[in-house]
Short mmCIF file of C-alpha atoms (C1' of nucleotides) in Angstrom, two decimals:
data_model
loop_
_atom_site.label_atom_id
_atom_site.label_comp_id
_atom_site.label_asym_id
_atom_site.label_seq_id
_atom_site.Cartn_x
_atom_site.Cartn_y
_atom_site.Cartn_z
CA MET A 1 142.75 55.55 83.25
CA SER A 2 139.70 53.39 83.75
CA SER A 3 141.83 50.24 84.01
CA VAL A 4 143.61 51.56 87.09
CA ALA A 5 142.35 49.66 90.11
CA HIS A 6 139.89 51.51 92.27
CA ASP A 7 141.83 51.83 95.53
CA ARG A 8 139.19 52.13 98.22
CA SER A 9 141.71 52.55 101.03
CA ASP A 10 143.12 55.74 99.52
CA PRO A 11 142.03 58.51 101.92
CA ARG A 12 142.16 61.12 99.17
CA ARG A 13 139.27 59.43 97.40
CA THR A 14 136.21 61.29 98.59
CA GLU A 15 134.16 61.38 95.41
CA ALA A 16 130.46 60.55 95.44
CA PRO A 17 129.17 57.33 93.84
CA GLY A 18 128.12 59.06 90.63
CA SER A 19 130.58 61.25 88.80
CA GLY A 20 129.65 64.00 91.26
CA ALA A 21 132.08 65.61 93.64
CA TYR A 22 130.37 65.69 97.01
CA ARG A 23 130.11 62.71 99.33
CA ARG A 24 127.93 63.19 102.36
CA PRO A 25 129.56 62.21 105.67
CA ARG A 26 128.00 59.21 107.34
CA ALA A 27 125.52 60.14 110.08
CA ARG A 28 126.20 59.39 113.74
CA LYS A 29 124.51 56.39 115.20
CA GLY A 30 121.12 57.69 116.33
CA GLU A 31 120.81 60.16 113.48
CA GLY A 32 119.91 58.00 110.52
CA GLU A 33 116.61 59.81 110.14
CA ARG A 34 118.37 63.00 109.11
CA LEU A 35 119.11 61.47 105.71
CA ARG A 36 115.37 61.22 105.12
CA ASP A 37 114.98 64.98 105.31
CA GLU A 38 117.98 65.58 103.10
CA ILE A 39 116.58 63.21 100.48
CA LEU A 40 113.20 64.95 100.55
CA GLU A 41 114.87 68.31 100.19
CA ALA A 42 116.98 67.22 97.23
CA ALA A 43 114.07 65.47 95.54
CA THR A 44 111.87 68.54 95.92
CA ALA A 45 114.56 70.78 94.45
CA LEU A 46 115.14 68.46 91.50
CA LEU A 47 111.41 68.13 90.92
CA ALA A 48 111.21 71.91 90.72
CA GLU A 49 114.17 72.11 88.34
CA ARG A 50 113.03 69.37 85.99
CA GLY A 51 109.29 69.97 86.08
CA ASN A 52 107.99 66.44 86.56
CA LYS A 53 108.89 63.27 88.33
CA ASP A 54 109.61 61.23 85.22
CA ALA A 55 112.54 63.54 84.59
CA VAL A 56 114.03 63.02 88.04
CA SER A 57 115.79 59.72 88.71
CA ILE A 58 116.49 58.08 92.05
CA ARG A 59 120.12 58.16 91.02
CA ALA A 60 120.03 61.93 90.52
CA VAL A 61 118.50 62.46 93.94
CA ALA A 62 121.13 60.24 95.53
CA GLU A 63 123.94 62.07 93.78
CA ARG A 64 122.68 65.45 94.93
CA VAL A 65 122.48 64.26 98.51
CA GLY A 66 125.97 62.78 98.21
CA VAL A 67 124.93 59.22 98.85
CA SER A 68 124.61 55.98 96.89
CA PRO A 69 121.28 55.15 95.18
CA PRO A 70 120.40 52.22 97.47
CA ALA A 71 120.56 54.57 100.45
CA ILE A 72 117.26 56.07 99.27
CA TYR A 73 115.57 52.74 99.94
CA LEU A 74 116.56 52.93 103.59
CA HIS A 75 113.89 55.61 103.97
CA PHE A 76 111.40 55.22 101.13
CA ALA A 77 109.79 52.06 99.80
CA ASP A 78 110.06 53.14 96.17
CA LYS A 79 110.18 56.11 93.83
CA ASP A 80 106.43 56.79 94.04
CA GLU A 81 106.49 57.01 97.81
CA LEU A 82 109.38 59.46 97.72
CA PHE A 83 107.67 61.85 95.32
CA TYR A 84 104.30 61.56 96.98
CA GLU A 85 105.97 62.65 100.20
CA CYS A 86 107.49 65.68 98.43
CA CYS A 87 104.07 66.85 97.28
CA ARG A 88 102.36 66.24 100.58
CA VAL A 89 104.82 68.49 102.39
CA GLY A 90 104.23 71.27 99.85
CA PHE A 91 100.45 71.09 100.08
CA GLU A 92 100.62 71.13 103.85
CA GLU A 93 102.38 74.50 103.78
CA LEU A 94 100.02 76.02 101.22
CA SER A 95 97.04 74.82 103.19
CA ARG A 96 98.40 76.31 106.42
CA ARG A 97 98.88 79.72 104.84
CA LEU A 98 95.37 79.75 103.39
CA GLU A 99 93.85 78.84 106.73
CA GLU A 100 95.77 81.70 108.32
CA ALA A 101 94.48 84.14 105.71
CA ALA A 102 90.93 82.92 106.18
CA ALA A 103 91.19 83.53 109.92
CA THR A 104 92.01 87.24 109.67
CA ALA A 105 89.48 89.88 110.68
CA GLY A 106 87.26 91.61 108.12
CA THR A 107 84.27 90.91 105.90
CA ALA A 108 84.01 87.69 103.90
CA LEU A 109 84.90 89.63 100.77
CA GLU A 110 88.01 91.02 102.43
CA ARG A 111 89.06 87.60 103.71
CA LEU A 112 88.55 86.19 100.24
CA GLY A 113 90.96 88.81 98.95
CA GLN A 114 93.47 87.87 101.66
CA MET A 115 93.25 84.23 100.66
CA GLY A 116 93.77 85.09 97.02
CA ARG A 117 96.90 87.08 97.85
CA ALA A 118 98.21 84.36 100.14
CA TYR A 119 97.71 81.73 97.45
CA ILE A 120 99.41 83.79 94.77
CA ASP A 121 102.28 84.76 97.08
CA TYR A 122 102.92 81.15 97.97
CA ALA A 123 102.79 79.99 94.37
CA LEU A 124 105.07 82.70 93.02
CA GLU A 125 107.53 82.27 95.91
CA ARG A 126 107.83 78.54 95.40
CA GLY A 127 107.68 78.95 91.66
CA PRO A 128 108.43 75.69 89.92
CA GLN A 129 107.66 73.70 93.03
CA TYR A 130 104.07 74.92 92.96
CA ARG A 131 103.90 73.95 89.32
CA VAL A 132 104.98 70.44 90.11
CA LEU A 133 102.64 70.24 93.08
CA MET A 134 99.73 70.88 90.78
CA ILE A 135 100.62 69.21 87.53
CA GLY A 136 103.86 67.26 87.81
CA GLY A 137 102.46 65.12 90.58
CA GLN A 138 101.56 61.51 90.29
CA THR A 139 97.81 61.74 89.74
CA GLY A 140 96.47 58.23 89.75
CA SER A 141 99.52 56.55 91.16
CA VAL A 142 98.64 57.45 94.72
CA SER A 143 96.24 55.23 96.63
CA PRO A 144 92.91 56.89 97.54
CA GLU A 145 93.37 56.46 101.29
CA LEU A 146 96.47 58.62 101.11
CA ILE A 147 94.48 61.38 99.40
CA GLU A 148 91.65 61.10 101.92
CA ASP A 149 93.22 63.55 104.37
CA ASP A 150 94.59 65.76 101.62
CA PRO A 151 95.50 69.20 103.00
CA GLY A 152 94.43 70.70 99.66
CA LEU A 153 90.89 69.56 100.34
CA ARG A 154 90.92 71.14 103.78
CA ALA A 155 91.95 74.43 102.19
CA PHE A 156 89.20 74.16 99.61
CA ALA A 157 86.65 73.58 102.35
CA VAL A 158 87.79 76.81 104.01
CA LEU A 159 87.28 78.65 100.72
CA VAL A 160 83.75 77.28 100.35
CA GLY A 161 83.02 78.23 103.97
CA THR A 162 84.15 81.80 103.43
CA ILE A 163 81.97 82.09 100.34
CA ARG A 164 78.95 80.74 102.20
CA GLU A 165 79.48 83.30 104.93
CA GLY A 166 79.69 86.04 102.31
CA ILE A 167 76.41 84.90 100.77
CA GLU A 168 74.67 84.87 104.14
CA ALA A 169 76.02 88.32 104.88
CA GLY A 170 74.67 89.55 101.56
CA GLU A 171 78.15 90.49 100.29
CA ILE A 172 78.48 87.71 97.74
CA ARG A 173 76.15 86.85 94.87
CA ASP A 174 73.57 84.17 95.61
CA ASP A 175 72.62 83.32 92.02
CA GLN A 176 75.31 80.61 91.75
CA ASP A 177 76.02 77.39 93.58
CA PRO A 178 78.51 78.25 96.39
CA VAL A 179 80.75 75.28 95.66
CA ALA A 180 80.74 76.01 91.94
CA LEU A 181 81.62 79.59 92.74
CA ALA A 182 84.49 78.42 94.93
CA VAL A 183 85.73 76.25 92.08
CA ALA A 184 85.57 79.21 89.73
CA VAL A 185 87.50 81.42 92.15
CA TRP A 186 90.16 78.79 92.73
CA ALA A 187 90.41 78.17 89.00
CA ALA A 188 90.92 81.85 88.23
CA VAL A 189 93.70 82.26 90.76
CA HIS A 190 95.36 78.98 89.89
CA GLY A 191 95.23 79.66 86.17
CA ALA A 192 96.80 83.07 86.59
CA VAL A 193 99.60 81.70 88.68
CA MET A 194 100.35 79.01 86.13
CA LEU A 195 100.55 81.57 83.39
CA LEU A 196 102.82 83.86 85.37
CA LEU A 197 105.06 80.94 86.24
CA SER A 198 105.35 79.74 82.69
CA ARG A 199 106.44 83.19 81.64
CA GLN A 200 108.89 83.27 84.51
CA ALA A 201 110.29 79.90 83.42
CA ALA A 202 110.51 80.84 79.76
CA GLY A 203 112.45 84.03 80.54
CA GLU A 204 114.08 85.52 77.45
CA ALA A 205 112.07 83.52 74.93
CA ALA A 206 108.75 84.62 76.42
CA SER A 207 109.49 88.31 76.30
CA GLU A 208 110.13 87.88 72.60
CA VAL A 209 106.97 85.87 72.04
CA MET A 210 104.64 87.89 74.27
CA PRO A 211 106.43 91.21 74.31
CA ASP A 212 103.55 93.17 75.79
CA LEU A 213 102.55 90.97 78.69
CA PRO A 214 102.20 93.28 81.70
CA PRO A 215 104.26 92.96 84.90
CA VAL A 216 103.33 90.47 87.59
CA GLU A 217 101.66 92.93 89.96
CA THR A 218 99.44 94.24 87.19
CA VAL A 219 98.25 90.75 86.32
CA VAL A 220 97.71 89.86 89.97
CA ASP A 221 95.64 93.00 90.47
CA ALA A 222 93.57 92.23 87.40
CA VAL A 223 92.87 88.70 88.59
CA LEU A 224 91.78 89.84 92.03
CA ALA A 225 89.62 92.57 90.46
CA LEU A 226 88.11 90.00 88.09
CA VAL A 227 87.32 87.64 90.92
CA ARG A 228 85.76 90.45 92.90
CA SER A 229 83.66 92.14 90.29
CA GLY A 230 84.20 90.63 86.84
CA VAL A 231 84.92 92.28 83.52
CA VAL A 232 81.69 94.23 83.33
CA LYS A 233 81.79 97.96 83.90
CA SER A 234 79.98 98.66 87.17
CA GLY A 235 77.55 101.54 87.61
CA MET B 1 109.82 28.30 71.74
CA SER B 2 112.16 31.20 71.34
CA SER B 3 114.83 28.94 69.88
CA VAL B 4 112.60 28.04 66.94
CA ALA B 5 113.84 29.87 63.88
CA HIS B 6 111.83 32.86 62.82
CA ASP B 7 110.54 31.75 59.41
CA ARG B 8 109.99 34.96 57.50
CA SER B 9 108.64 33.18 54.44
CA ASP B 10 105.70 31.74 56.35
CA PRO B 11 102.63 33.55 54.97
CA ARG B 12 100.65 32.93 58.18
CA ARG B 13 103.00 35.22 60.08
CA THR B 14 101.24 38.58 60.10
CA GLU B 15 102.05 39.77 63.61
CA ALA B 16 103.28 43.28 64.23
CA PRO B 17 106.91 43.91 65.18
CA GLY B 18 106.10 44.30 68.89
CA SER B 19 104.03 41.68 70.66
CA GLY B 20 100.96 43.42 69.19
CA ALA B 21 98.58 41.76 66.79
CA TYR B 22 97.98 44.24 63.99
CA ARG B 23 100.37 44.80 61.12
CA ARG B 24 99.56 47.70 58.86
CA PRO B 25 99.55 46.86 55.14
CA ARG B 26 102.30 48.52 53.16
CA ALA B 27 101.18 51.68 51.36
CA ARG B 28 101.00 51.83 47.55
CA LYS B 29 103.82 53.53 45.81
CA GLY B 30 102.82 57.20 45.81
CA GLU B 31 101.08 57.04 49.17
CA GLY B 32 103.91 56.99 51.66
CA GLU B 33 102.73 60.27 53.17
CA ARG B 34 99.63 58.60 54.54
CA LEU B 35 101.71 56.91 57.22
CA ARG B 36 102.62 60.35 58.53
CA ASP B 37 99.00 61.11 59.36
CA GLU B 38 98.47 57.73 60.95
CA ILE B 39 101.53 58.24 63.14
CA LEU B 40 100.32 61.67 64.24
CA GLU B 41 96.90 60.27 65.05
CA ALA B 42 98.31 57.40 67.10
CA ALA B 43 100.79 59.65 68.91
CA THR B 44 98.06 62.13 69.78
CA ALA B 45 95.82 59.39 71.14
CA LEU B 46 98.62 57.89 73.22
CA LEU B 47 99.60 61.33 74.49
CA ALA B 48 96.03 61.82 75.67
CA GLU B 49 95.92 58.40 77.31
CA ARG B 50 99.24 58.66 79.11
CA GLY B 51 99.18 62.37 79.98
CA ASN B 52 102.67 63.41 78.96
CA LYS B 53 105.23 62.68 76.30
CA ASP B 54 107.76 61.03 78.59
CA ALA B 55 105.23 58.26 79.13
CA VAL B 56 104.78 57.64 75.39
CA SER B 57 107.56 55.81 73.57
CA ILE B 58 108.32 55.80 69.88
CA ARG B 59 107.96 52.05 70.07
CA ALA B 60 104.43 52.33 71.50
CA VAL B 61 103.41 54.72 68.71
CA ALA B 62 104.84 52.37 66.11
CA GLU B 63 103.04 49.39 67.57
CA ARG B 64 99.70 51.17 67.60
CA VAL B 65 100.12 52.14 63.96
CA GLY B 66 101.13 48.56 63.14
CA VAL B 67 104.57 49.42 61.86
CA SER B 68 108.18 48.96 63.01
CA PRO B 69 109.81 51.69 65.14
CA PRO B 70 112.27 52.85 62.45
CA ALA B 71 109.33 53.63 60.18
CA ILE B 72 108.59 56.65 62.39
CA TYR B 73 111.90 58.17 61.30
CA LEU B 74 110.79 58.11 57.70
CA HIS B 75 108.49 61.03 58.58
CA PHE B 76 109.84 62.71 61.72
CA ALA B 77 113.41 63.64 62.55
CA ASP B 78 113.11 62.58 66.18
CA LYS B 79 110.74 62.15 69.10
CA ASP B 80 110.58 65.87 69.89
CA GLU B 81 109.52 66.78 66.37
CA LEU B 82 106.77 64.17 66.42
CA PHE B 83 105.22 65.44 69.64
CA TYR B 84 105.64 69.08 68.73
CA GLU B 85 103.64 68.34 65.59
CA CYS B 86 100.89 66.72 67.67
CA CYS B 87 100.50 69.84 69.80
CA ARG B 88 100.62 72.25 66.89
CA VAL B 89 97.70 70.54 65.21
CA GLY B 90 95.64 70.72 68.40
CA PHE B 91 96.34 74.41 68.97
CA GLU B 92 95.45 75.18 65.38
CA GLU B 93 91.96 73.78 65.88
CA LEU B 94 91.40 75.57 69.19
CA SER B 95 92.56 78.81 67.69
CA ARG B 96 90.22 78.45 64.72
CA ARG B 97 87.20 77.89 66.94
CA LEU B 98 88.00 80.91 69.08
CA GLU B 99 88.36 83.15 66.06
CA GLU B 100 84.99 81.94 64.83
CA ALA B 101 83.38 82.77 68.17
CA ALA B 102 84.98 86.21 68.19
CA ALA B 103 83.54 86.92 64.75
CA THR B 104 79.89 86.41 65.72
CA ALA B 105 77.47 89.33 65.99
CA GLY B 106 76.70 91.01 69.31
CA THR B 107 78.29 93.27 71.88
CA ALA B 108 81.87 92.75 73.04
CA LEU B 109 80.55 91.29 76.28
CA GLU B 110 78.40 88.81 74.37
CA ARG B 111 81.27 87.81 72.09
CA LEU B 112 83.46 87.32 75.14
CA GLY B 113 80.86 84.92 76.48
CA GLN B 114 80.82 83.07 73.15
CA MET B 115 84.57 82.73 73.23
CA GLY B 116 84.46 81.40 76.77
CA ARG B 117 81.91 78.78 75.81
CA ALA B 118 83.84 77.81 72.68
CA TYR B 119 87.02 77.41 74.68
CA ILE B 120 85.37 75.29 77.35
CA ASP B 121 83.54 73.18 74.78
CA TYR B 122 86.74 72.46 72.91
CA ALA B 123 88.65 71.58 76.06
CA LEU B 124 86.00 69.29 77.50
CA GLU B 125 85.44 67.60 74.14
CA ARG B 126 89.11 66.86 73.63
CA GLY B 127 89.55 66.11 77.31
CA PRO B 128 92.97 64.65 77.97
CA GLN B 129 94.32 66.00 74.72
CA TYR B 130 93.68 69.55 75.87
CA ARG B 131 95.42 68.72 79.12
CA VAL B 132 98.46 67.55 77.24
CA LEU B 133 98.37 70.53 74.93
CA MET B 134 98.67 72.84 77.89
CA ILE B 135 100.84 70.99 80.37
CA GLY B 136 102.19 67.77 78.93
CA GLY B 137 103.85 69.59 76.08
CA GLN B 138 107.53 70.09 75.59
CA THR B 139 108.00 73.58 77.02
CA GLY B 140 111.56 74.55 76.43
CA SER B 141 112.41 71.81 73.99
CA VAL B 142 110.96 73.66 71.04
CA SER B 143 113.04 76.24 69.23
CA PRO B 144 111.77 79.83 69.48
CA GLU B 145 111.27 80.24 65.76
CA LEU B 146 108.75 77.40 65.82
CA ILE B 147 106.77 79.16 68.54
CA GLU B 148 106.89 82.46 66.68
CA ASP B 149 103.75 81.75 64.62
CA ASP B 150 102.03 79.98 67.51
CA PRO B 151 98.28 79.74 66.86
CA GLY B 152 97.69 80.08 70.61
CA LEU B 153 99.16 83.57 70.46
CA ARG B 154 96.88 84.53 67.60
CA ALA B 155 93.90 83.46 69.68
CA PHE B 156 95.12 85.45 72.66
CA ALA B 157 95.46 88.53 70.48
CA VAL B 158 91.81 88.13 69.46
CA LEU B 159 90.82 88.00 73.12
CA VAL B 160 92.74 91.18 73.90
CA GLY B 161 91.15 92.87 70.89
CA THR B 162 87.65 91.96 72.02
CA ILE B 163 88.36 93.32 75.48
CA ARG B 164 89.69 96.58 74.06
CA GLU B 165 86.55 96.96 71.98
CA GLY B 166 84.45 96.38 75.08
CA ILE B 167 86.35 99.04 76.97
CA GLU B 168 85.91 101.55 74.17
CA ALA B 169 82.21 100.73 74.01
CA GLY B 170 81.94 101.34 77.75
CA GLU B 171 80.83 97.75 78.41
CA ILE B 172 84.00 96.53 80.07
CA ARG B 173 85.79 98.00 83.09
CA ASP B 174 88.55 100.44 82.29
CA ASP B 175 90.31 100.40 85.66
CA GLN B 176 92.62 97.51 84.68
CA ASP B 177 95.21 97.00 81.99
CA PRO B 178 93.42 95.37 79.02
CA VAL B 179 96.13 92.76 78.49
CA ALA B 180 96.23 91.92 82.20
CA LEU B 181 92.46 91.58 82.12
CA ALA B 182 92.70 89.24 79.14
CA VAL B 183 95.24 87.14 81.03
CA ALA B 184 92.91 87.00 84.02
CA VAL B 185 89.98 85.93 81.84
CA TRP B 186 92.00 83.28 80.08
CA ALA B 187 93.36 82.05 83.40
CA ALA B 188 89.91 81.69 84.92
CA VAL B 189 88.55 79.68 82.02
CA HIS B 190 91.67 77.56 81.67
CA GLY B 191 91.84 76.84 85.39
CA ALA B 192 88.23 75.73 85.50
CA VAL B 193 88.69 73.41 82.57
CA MET B 194 91.74 71.83 84.15
CA LEU B 195 89.84 71.18 87.34
CA LEU B 196 86.88 69.68 85.53
CA LEU B 197 89.17 67.47 83.50
CA SER B 198 91.05 66.21 86.51
CA ARG B 199 87.80 65.21 88.12
CA GLN B 200 86.73 63.56 84.88
CA ALA B 201 90.02 61.65 84.79
CA ALA B 202 89.87 60.62 88.43
CA GLY B 203 86.35 59.23 88.04
CA GLU B 204 85.33 57.03 90.97
CA ALA B 205 88.09 58.18 93.28
CA ALA B 206 87.17 61.84 92.87
CA SER B 207 83.53 61.43 93.75
CA GLU B 208 84.68 59.86 97.00
CA VAL B 209 87.18 62.59 97.69
CA MET B 210 85.08 65.57 96.61
CA PRO B 211 81.60 64.16 97.00
CA ASP B 212 79.82 67.48 96.74
CA LEU B 213 81.47 68.97 93.64
CA PRO B 214 78.65 70.25 91.45
CA PRO B 215 77.97 69.00 87.91
CA VAL B 216 79.93 70.33 84.95
CA GLU B 217 77.28 72.75 83.65
CA THR B 218 76.94 74.33 87.09
CA VAL B 219 80.67 74.95 87.31
CA VAL B 220 80.81 76.28 83.76
CA ASP B 221 77.96 78.69 84.50
CA ALA B 222 79.69 79.85 87.68
CA VAL B 223 82.94 80.51 85.82
CA LEU B 224 81.24 82.51 83.10
CA ALA B 225 79.28 84.45 85.72
CA LEU B 226 82.48 85.10 87.65
CA VAL B 227 84.27 86.36 84.57
CA ARG B 228 81.35 88.58 83.73
CA SER B 229 80.59 90.13 87.06
CA GLY B 230 82.71 88.61 89.85
CA VAL B 231 81.73 87.28 93.24
CA VAL B 232 80.35 90.54 94.60
CA LYS B 233 76.61 90.92 94.93
CA SER B 234 75.53 93.52 92.44
CA GLY B 235 72.96 96.19 93.21
"C1'" DT C 1 140.52 51.05 131.02
"C1'" DG C 2 140.14 47.34 127.55
"C1'" DT C 3 137.88 44.43 124.47
"C1'" DA C 4 134.31 41.61 122.22
"C1'" DC C 5 130.20 42.29 120.05
"C1'" DA C 6 125.68 43.99 118.14
"C1'" DT C 7 123.80 47.47 115.53
"C1'" DC C 8 123.43 51.16 112.54
"C1'" DA C 9 124.17 53.65 108.28
"C1'" DG C 10 125.26 53.04 104.73
"C1'" DT C 11 128.20 51.05 99.86
"C1'" DG C 12 129.49 48.62 95.29
"C1'" DA C 13 128.27 45.76 91.92
"C1'" DA C 14 125.00 43.79 89.41
"C1'" DC C 15 120.20 42.43 87.49
"C1'" DG C 16 116.96 42.90 83.66
"C1'" DC C 17 114.41 46.22 81.19
"C1'" DG C 18 112.78 49.54 77.84
"C1'" DC C 19 114.29 53.32 75.57
"C1'" DG C 20 115.75 56.40 71.15
"C1'" DT C 21 118.11 55.79 67.26
"C1'" DT C 22 121.03 53.77 63.36
"C1'" DC C 23 122.17 50.70 59.79
"C1'" DA C 24 122.20 47.51 56.24
"C1'" DC C 25 118.74 45.15 54.05
"C1'" DT C 26 114.37 43.59 51.34
"C1'" DG C 27 110.63 42.99 48.59
"C1'" DA C 28 106.68 45.00 46.30
"C1'" DT C 29 105.52 48.55 42.90
"C1'" DG C 30 105.78 51.06 38.98
"C1'" DT C 31 108.55 52.49 34.55
"C1'" DA C 32 111.49 52.30 30.25
"C1'" DC C 33 112.60 49.95 26.50
"C1'" DT D 1 103.69 41.41 25.87
"C1'" DG D 2 108.06 40.68 28.42
"C1'" DT D 3 111.79 41.91 31.22
"C1'" DA D 4 115.43 44.63 33.48
"C1'" DC D 5 115.74 48.10 36.60
"C1'" DA D 6 115.08 52.16 39.80
"C1'" DT D 7 112.51 53.59 43.50
"C1'" DC D 8 109.60 53.51 47.30
"C1'" DA D 9 108.03 51.97 51.77
"C1'" DG D 10 109.23 50.01 54.74
"C1'" DT D 11 111.82 45.82 58.21
"C1'" DG D 12 114.98 43.25 61.64
"C1'" DA D 13 118.64 43.37 64.40
"C1'" DA D 14 121.55 45.73 67.00
"C1'" DC D 15 123.94 49.79 69.52
"C1'" DG D 16 124.74 52.01 73.97
"C1'" DC D 17 122.41 54.14 77.65
"C1'" DG D 18 120.16 55.20 82.00
"C1'" DC D 19 116.80 53.49 84.75
"C1'" DG D 20 114.59 51.28 89.38
"C1'" DT D 21 115.71 48.00 92.38
"C1'" DT D 22 118.10 44.04 94.92
"C1'" DC D 23 121.72 41.82 97.30
"C1'" DA D 24 125.56 40.68 99.86
"C1'" DC D 25 128.81 43.29 102.15
"C1'" DT D 26 131.49 46.71 105.24
"C1'" DG D 27 133.16 49.61 108.50
"C1'" DA D 28 132.28 53.06 111.97
"C1'" DT D 29 129.77 53.69 116.34
"C1'" DG D 30 128.14 52.73 120.57
"C1'" DT D 31 127.36 49.13 124.54
"C1'" DA D 32 128.09 45.28 127.92
"C1'" DC D 33 131.02 43.18 130.71
#
DNA sequence: TGTACATCAGTGAACGCGCGTTCACTGATGTAC
DNA sequence: TGTACATCAGTGAACGCGCGTTCACTGATGTAC
C-alpha cells in the first residue's frame, strides 16, 4: 500500500496533509487573512481540549484547520506567538464583560455582585478555555511589553475602583487595604470557578470521589454570600 | 573529538551519562531502595522549577540524580507513576498539617482561622511545588482507585466537619449549604495563594505590571478577614 | 477577447532534536563451601 | 583463608516517534496590455 506512488494529479485525492480527512479549500486571492482566524479558532479549541499548550502541537492545529503545518507560519512567527494570541483574545472578552457589569446601576455592593456573577458566568460558559487562560498559559514566555496593556489588568483596576467607591460610601469595610481586599475577592471567585471546572472535567470519576459536592448554583451562591458577608453568623 | 574511542577503563572518567558533571556512587548491596527516594526528591524539585510534568523529562531527572535514565525504571513503572508519587507525597504533608490545625483548642471559627493560616503557610513555603500539586499534576492520567484514598479529600472532610460544628454552635451562618460553604472557603484561600505565588514567580516583571499590589501579609490578612466576615461593613 | 506575467496562498519533503522506553550487558558486592 | 558463584545495582546503546521549523516549490488567481 505505502509503496504505491502518491499520484498528486488524481482529483479524488482530497485528504489533508496529516492522516485527517478534511482539506480546507484554498482562499481566494485577497482573503489570505481568513486563515489566521481559522487557525486561532482551532488552536483555542485544542487548547481547551488538551488543557495546556505543551499538549497541543502546531501539526495538530494545522490538521484541524485542514492545512499543512507550514501554513501556520504564514500568519504567526512561532508557536509562542500563536498561543499568546489565543489567550489575549480570551482575556479581552472577559475584561469587556466585567466592565459592562461594573457600569450597571446600583450600589457598589450590588455592582460587585454583578461583577462576580459575570465572571463566574463567563468562566463556566467557556469552561476549559478559561482554565487554560489562567493556568495553561505561557507565564514567563511572553515579553513584558506585551503584558503591559493586559486586559486582565484593566478589569482588575475596575474591581479595585468599585471597592474604593464602596468604602467611601460606607458600604464596604474599611479595616483592610482596598487592593488587598480586591485580590481576596478575585481569588475567592477564581478559586471557586477552578474547582467547579475541575469537577466538570472529571465527570463520572468526580461524582464517585466527591459524591456529596453540591450543585453548581449552590456553590456559586455560597461563594457570593461568602464574599459579601463571610462565614460568620450575622446578628 | 567525538571520534576518539570512549575508554571505559579510564579511571579519570567520572562524568554522568548526560553532559552533566556528577555521577552518583553505586549503592551498597542492600541499599538499592535509597535511589528511589533520591529520584523522588529530584523529580519534585524539577517539577517545582519547571511548573508542569510535560516540561520535566525522565532524562533530566536521571541527570540530576547522577544516574542513567534506565535506572529510573528500576523503581517506577513509567513517567506517570513517578510524577503521581511526587504529588501524593506533597498532599500527604499538606493534609497532615491541616488536620493538626483542626485539632487545636478554640471555637470552630478560631480553628477555621488556624486551618486557613496553616494552608497558606504550607503553600507559600513550598511555593512552586504547591502550584504543581494543584495544577501541574496529571489530572485524568491517574486511575480512580489511586485517587480513592486521596489525602486531599481527607483534609476537605475535616474542613466540612469544622464548618458543621460552627453552624451547630451558632458561630457560622446557617443560610448556606455547609459543603458549598466549605468549597467557597477553600476556593478563597487557594485562589489567594495562587495569585501570591504567581507574583512571587514573576518577580521583577510583576512589580512593573502590578506596581501597587500590597505585601503578602496584607493580602493574607484580607483573605482571612474576607472569609470570616466578607466585604460588607459590619455594624 | 486573448495572453503573458506577477502575486498570492499555500504544499511536500526534509532537517535535527529530545523524548520515553527497552534490551542485553557488566562489574562490584556479598555468600556458601 | 581462598575461591566459585549468585545477586544486586546499575550502564550504554539503540529503537521509533512526534515535534518545531525551514526550504524550495507549485498552481490557482487576478492584472496589464
